[in-house]
Amino acid sequence: MRHLIDPLDFTKEETEELLVLSEDIRRNPEKYQDKCAHKKIATLFYEPSTRTRLSFESAMINLGGSVIGFSSANSSSASKGESVADTIRVISAFADITAIRHPKEGAPMRASMFSSIPVINAGDGGHQHPTQTLADLATIRRRKGRLNNLVIGLCGDLKFGRTVHSLIKSISRWDGIKFVLISPTELKVPDYIINEVLKPNNIEFEETTDLEDALGKLDILYMTRVQKERFFNEEDYVRLKDSYILTEKKMELAKEDMAVLHPLPRVNEIALAVDKDPRAAYFEQVQNGMYVREALILKLLNLA
Ligand code: NCD
């Protein structure tokens, strides 16, 4: 039985297959509408979510299946002190597959060790978020027609932003990827990303604090929110939260065919006026996320 805990749990080829499958699902929804009849997904969300949880649930419903779950730790037995290991053994008795979001790094991985159903990591603390990466890859592929030979700017909270860590890990497997890592010094990507992912794979990257300076060379700009909930004190958050705000004026510095991605939720880091710029891809990214999750559910349930 397979799980998706880390973006590298699926090879590059398997990841490409999922993206291709997600496009077929988008074009031919009726072909897939009963594939998961009588199957259940359990969405176990110990942390807030809008897109990820509802897109998993929509994905399962689109496939003819149904949904159980909880949307906060408070409404589950976690509030009584139950461990993730016990909860997953219980859930394994009810559902066919599960998506887990948890504030603790490694919680979905631990769940997978005790689970008799496939476990999907729907975000673990400041660590990884592999299904957001599938949505990101699908969006880049649709916008640019390729996943190789791209200059990708990642901007904002690169330290705590789990979507950034997963995207770097995954897309580094394609040829000709270059990263421009744009962040305040205090929010630089963790050392393990540099020392275990970028350097050993000889991936070109540069670190800068200057968004304007970087903009002109990017094929993709991936904006992120400063991750308030992972800060130790409010003061630091307030000081750093508006480090980067993408405006119409700054967009004038960017290539005509650059694509702006954002995993959402947006707080202040993209001005609303940018939404009507044809380069803004963040709302279609949400929709792409639902199709890739359909593909993933089919794959993990051996129905694809
Ligand atoms: C992201 C997350 O939860 O890590 N949201 C999402 O799943 N689309 C990004 C964020 O919360 O900033």
PDB file of N, CA, C and O and ligand atoms in Angstrom, residues 47-52 101 122-123 125 128-129 132 160-163 222 224-227 229-230 262-266 293, ligand 1:
ATOM      1  N   GLU A  47      -5.637  21.432  11.589  1.00  0.00           N
ATOM      2  CA  GLU A  47      -5.236  22.829  11.360  1.00  0.00           C
ATOM      3  C   GLU A  47      -6.197  23.418  10.349  1.00  0.00           C
ATOM      4  O   GLU A  47      -6.731  22.692   9.515  1.00  0.00           O
ATOM      5  N   PRO A  48      -6.386  24.760  10.376  1.00  0.00           N
ATOM      6  CA  PRO A  48      -7.342  25.372   9.453  1.00  0.00           C
ATOM      7  C   PRO A  48      -7.021  25.109   7.977  1.00  0.00           C
ATOM      8  O   PRO A  48      -5.860  24.942   7.607  1.00  0.00           O
ATOM      9  N   SER A  49      -8.065  25.082   7.188  1.00  0.00           N
ATOM     10  CA  SER A  49      -7.920  24.885   5.748  1.00  0.00           C
ATOM     11  C   SER A  49      -9.210  25.290   5.064  1.00  0.00           C
ATOM     12  O   SER A  49     -10.287  25.105   5.628  1.00  0.00           O
ATOM     13  N   THR A  50      -9.086  25.865   3.891  1.00  0.00           N
ATOM     14  CA  THR A  50     -10.269  26.083   3.048  1.00  0.00           C
ATOM     15  C   THR A  50     -10.104  25.241   1.791  1.00  0.00           C
ATOM     16  O   THR A  50     -10.859  24.289   1.557  1.00  0.00           O
ATOM     17  N   ARG A  51      -9.079  25.559   1.011  1.00  0.00           N
ATOM     18  CA  ARG A  51      -8.886  24.905  -0.280  1.00  0.00           C
ATOM     19  C   ARG A  51      -8.561  23.421  -0.181  1.00  0.00           C
ATOM     20  O   ARG A  51      -9.147  22.594  -0.862  1.00  0.00           O
ATOM     21  N   THR A  52      -7.565  23.123   0.649  1.00  0.00           N
ATOM     22  CA  THR A  52      -7.052  21.756   0.608  1.00  0.00           C
ATOM     23  C   THR A  52      -8.149  20.778   1.028  1.00  0.00           C
ATOM     24  O   THR A  52      -8.410  19.786   0.344  1.00  0.00           O
ATOM     25  N   ARG A 101      -4.013  16.800   7.763  1.00  0.00           N
ATOM     26  CA  ARG A 101      -3.237  18.041   7.977  1.00  0.00           C
ATOM     27  C   ARG A 101      -3.021  18.186   9.469  1.00  0.00           C
ATOM     28  O   ARG A 101      -3.957  18.032  10.260  1.00  0.00           O
ATOM     29  N   ALA A 122      -1.617  16.281   3.928  1.00  0.00           N
ATOM     30  CA  ALA A 122      -2.270  17.502   3.427  1.00  0.00           C
ATOM     31  C   ALA A 122      -1.642  18.742   4.068  1.00  0.00           C
ATOM     32  O   ALA A 122      -2.268  19.799   4.132  1.00  0.00           O
ATOM     33  N   GLY A 123      -0.391  18.593   4.527  1.00  0.00           N
ATOM     34  CA  GLY A 123       0.341  19.710   5.138  1.00  0.00           C
ATOM     35  C   GLY A 123       0.722  19.355   6.562  1.00  0.00           C
ATOM     36  O   GLY A 123      -0.159  19.136   7.390  1.00  0.00           O
ATOM     37  N   GLY A 125       2.851  20.926   9.565  1.00  0.00           N
ATOM     38  CA  GLY A 125       3.597  22.044  10.145  1.00  0.00           C
ATOM     39  C   GLY A 125       4.291  22.857   9.076  1.00  0.00           C
ATOM     40  O   GLY A 125       3.736  23.124   8.010  1.00  0.00           O
ATOM     41  N   GLN A 128       6.176  19.913   4.841  1.00  0.00           N
ATOM     42  CA  GLN A 128       5.875  19.567   3.443  1.00  0.00           C
ATOM     43  C   GLN A 128       4.376  19.662   3.154  1.00  0.00           C
ATOM     44  O   GLN A 128       3.549  19.566   4.067  1.00  0.00           O
ATOM     45  N   HIS A 129       4.061  19.807   1.883  1.00  0.00           N
ATOM     46  CA  HIS A 129       2.655  19.885   1.439  1.00  0.00           C
ATOM     47  C   HIS A 129       2.595  19.336   0.011  1.00  0.00           C
ATOM     48  O   HIS A 129       2.417  20.088  -0.949  1.00  0.00           O
ATOM     49  N   GLN A 132      -0.235  20.208  -2.608  1.00  0.00           N
ATOM     50  CA  GLN A 132      -0.184  21.566  -3.165  1.00  0.00           C
ATOM     51  C   GLN A 132       0.828  21.585  -4.301  1.00  0.00           C
ATOM     52  O   GLN A 132       0.615  22.220  -5.331  1.00  0.00           O
ATOM     53  N   PHE A 160       9.205  28.991   6.713  1.00  0.00           N
ATOM     54  CA  PHE A 160       8.098  28.206   7.265  1.00  0.00           C
ATOM     55  C   PHE A 160       7.137  27.704   6.179  1.00  0.00           C
ATOM     56  O   PHE A 160       6.269  26.881   6.457  1.00  0.00           O
ATOM     57  N   GLY A 161       7.262  28.221   4.971  1.00  0.00           N
ATOM     58  CA  GLY A 161       6.289  27.883   3.921  1.00  0.00           C
ATOM     59  C   GLY A 161       6.489  26.458   3.415  1.00  0.00           C
ATOM     60  O   GLY A 161       7.375  26.178   2.615  1.00  0.00           O
ATOM     61  N   ARG A 162       5.616  25.572   3.851  1.00  0.00           N
ATOM     62  CA  ARG A 162       5.787  24.151   3.473  1.00  0.00           C
ATOM     63  C   ARG A 162       5.560  23.921   1.985  1.00  0.00           C
ATOM     64  O   ARG A 162       6.142  23.010   1.402  1.00  0.00           O
ATOM     65  N   THR A 163       4.727  24.770   1.361  1.00  0.00           N
ATOM     66  CA  THR A 163       4.482  24.561  -0.075  1.00  0.00           C
ATOM     67  C   THR A 163       5.766  24.822  -0.868  1.00  0.00           C
ATOM     68  O   THR A 163       6.020  24.183  -1.879  1.00  0.00           O
ATOM     69  N   TYR A 222       6.402  32.588  -7.616  1.00  0.00           N
ATOM     70  CA  TYR A 222       5.573  31.880  -6.635  1.00  0.00           C
ATOM     71  C   TYR A 222       5.558  32.706  -5.355  1.00  0.00           C
ATOM     72  O   TYR A 222       6.546  32.751  -4.618  1.00  0.00           O
ATOM     73  N   THR A 224       4.218  33.830  -1.571  1.00  0.00           N
ATOM     74  CA  THR A 224       3.692  33.126  -0.387  1.00  0.00           C
ATOM     75  C   THR A 224       3.371  34.120   0.724  1.00  0.00           C
ATOM     76  O   THR A 224       3.932  35.212   0.781  1.00  0.00           O
ATOM     77  N   ARG A 225       2.518  33.666   1.599  1.00  0.00           N
ATOM     78  CA  ARG A 225       2.106  34.417   2.788  1.00  0.00           C
ATOM     79  C   ARG A 225       3.137  34.199   3.895  1.00  0.00           C
ATOM     80  O   ARG A 225       3.679  33.099   4.032  1.00  0.00           O
ATOM     81  N   VAL A 226       3.387  35.220   4.681  1.00  0.00           N
ATOM     82  CA  VAL A 226       4.225  35.020   5.877  1.00  0.00           C
ATOM     83  C   VAL A 226       3.390  34.210   6.874  1.00  0.00           C
ATOM     84  O   VAL A 226       2.250  34.554   7.186  1.00  0.00           O
ATOM     85  N   GLN A 227       3.960  33.082   7.332  1.00  0.00           N
ATOM     86  CA  GLN A 227       3.200  32.056   8.057  1.00  0.00           C
ATOM     87  C   GLN A 227       3.043  32.426   9.530  1.00  0.00           C
ATOM     88  O   GLN A 227       3.755  31.921  10.417  1.00  0.00           O
ATOM     89  N   GLU A 229       1.172  31.694  11.956  1.00  0.00           N
ATOM     90  CA  GLU A 229       0.975  30.697  13.009  1.00  0.00           C
ATOM     91  C   GLU A 229       2.260  29.984  13.423  1.00  0.00           C
ATOM     92  O   GLU A 229       2.288  29.273  14.407  1.00  0.00           O
ATOM     93  N   ARG A 230       3.340  30.163  12.633  1.00  0.00           N
ATOM     94  CA  ARG A 230       4.593  29.476  12.981  1.00  0.00           C
ATOM     95  C   ARG A 230       5.601  30.406  13.660  1.00  0.00           C
ATOM     96  O   ARG A 230       6.725  30.025  13.942  1.00  0.00           O
ATOM     97  N   HIS A 262       0.383  31.325  -6.366  1.00  0.00           N
ATOM     98  CA  HIS A 262       0.309  31.541  -4.911  1.00  0.00           C
ATOM     99  C   HIS A 262      -0.533  30.384  -4.387  1.00  0.00           C
ATOM    100  O   HIS A 262      -1.608  30.118  -4.925  1.00  0.00           O
ATOM    101  N   PRO A 263      -0.082  29.698  -3.338  1.00  0.00           N
ATOM    102  CA  PRO A 263      -0.889  28.566  -2.870  1.00  0.00           C
ATOM    103  C   PRO A 263      -2.192  29.028  -2.225  1.00  0.00           C
ATOM    104  O   PRO A 263      -3.122  28.229  -2.081  1.00  0.00           O
ATOM    105  N   LEU A 264      -2.251  30.323  -1.857  1.00  0.00           N
ATOM    106  CA  LEU A 264      -3.390  30.916  -1.152  1.00  0.00           C
ATOM    107  C   LEU A 264      -3.510  30.249   0.237  1.00  0.00           C
ATOM    108  O   LEU A 264      -3.092  29.116   0.387  1.00  0.00           O
ATOM    109  N   PRO A 265      -4.004  30.856   1.249  1.00  0.00           N
ATOM    110  CA  PRO A 265      -4.652  32.166   1.235  1.00  0.00           C
ATOM    111  C   PRO A 265      -3.666  33.327   1.079  1.00  0.00           C
ATOM    112  O   PRO A 265      -2.569  33.302   1.594  1.00  0.00           O
ATOM    113  N   ARG A 266      -4.177  34.344   0.367  1.00  0.00           N
ATOM    114  CA  ARG A 266      -3.418  35.589   0.231  1.00  0.00           C
ATOM    115  C   ARG A 266      -3.779  36.479   1.409  1.00  0.00           C
ATOM    116  O   ARG A 266      -4.935  36.548   1.810  1.00  0.00           O
ATOM    117  N   ARG A 293      -5.954  16.096  -7.274  1.00  0.00           N
ATOM    118  CA  ARG A 293      -6.325  15.275  -6.108  1.00  0.00           C
ATOM    119  C   ARG A 293      -7.227  14.118  -6.541  1.00  0.00           C
ATOM    120  O   ARG A 293      -7.159  13.030  -5.975  1.00  0.00           O
TER     121      ARG A 293
HETATM  122  C1  NCD B   1      -0.931  26.636   2.157  1.00  0.00           C
HETATM  123  C2  NCD B   1      -0.676  25.792   3.387  1.00  0.00           C
HETATM  124  O1  NCD B   1      -1.611  25.403   4.087  1.00  0.00           O
HETATM  125  O2  NCD B   1       0.501  25.495   3.589  1.00  0.00           O
HETATM  126  N1  NCD B   1      -2.293  26.715   1.852  1.00  0.00           N
HETATM  127  C3  NCD B   1      -2.820  25.742   1.040  1.00  0.00           C
HETATM  128  O3  NCD B   1      -2.896  24.604   1.400  1.00  0.00           O
HETATM  129  N2  NCD B   1      -3.191  26.105  -0.188  1.00  0.00           N
HETATM  130  C4  NCD B   1      -0.267  27.966   2.188  1.00  0.00           C
HETATM  131  C5  NCD B   1      -0.533  28.873   3.352  1.00  0.00           C
HETATM  132  O4  NCD B   1      -1.281  28.557   4.271  1.00  0.00           O
HETATM  133  O5  NCD B   1       0.050  29.952   3.334  1.00  0.00           O
END
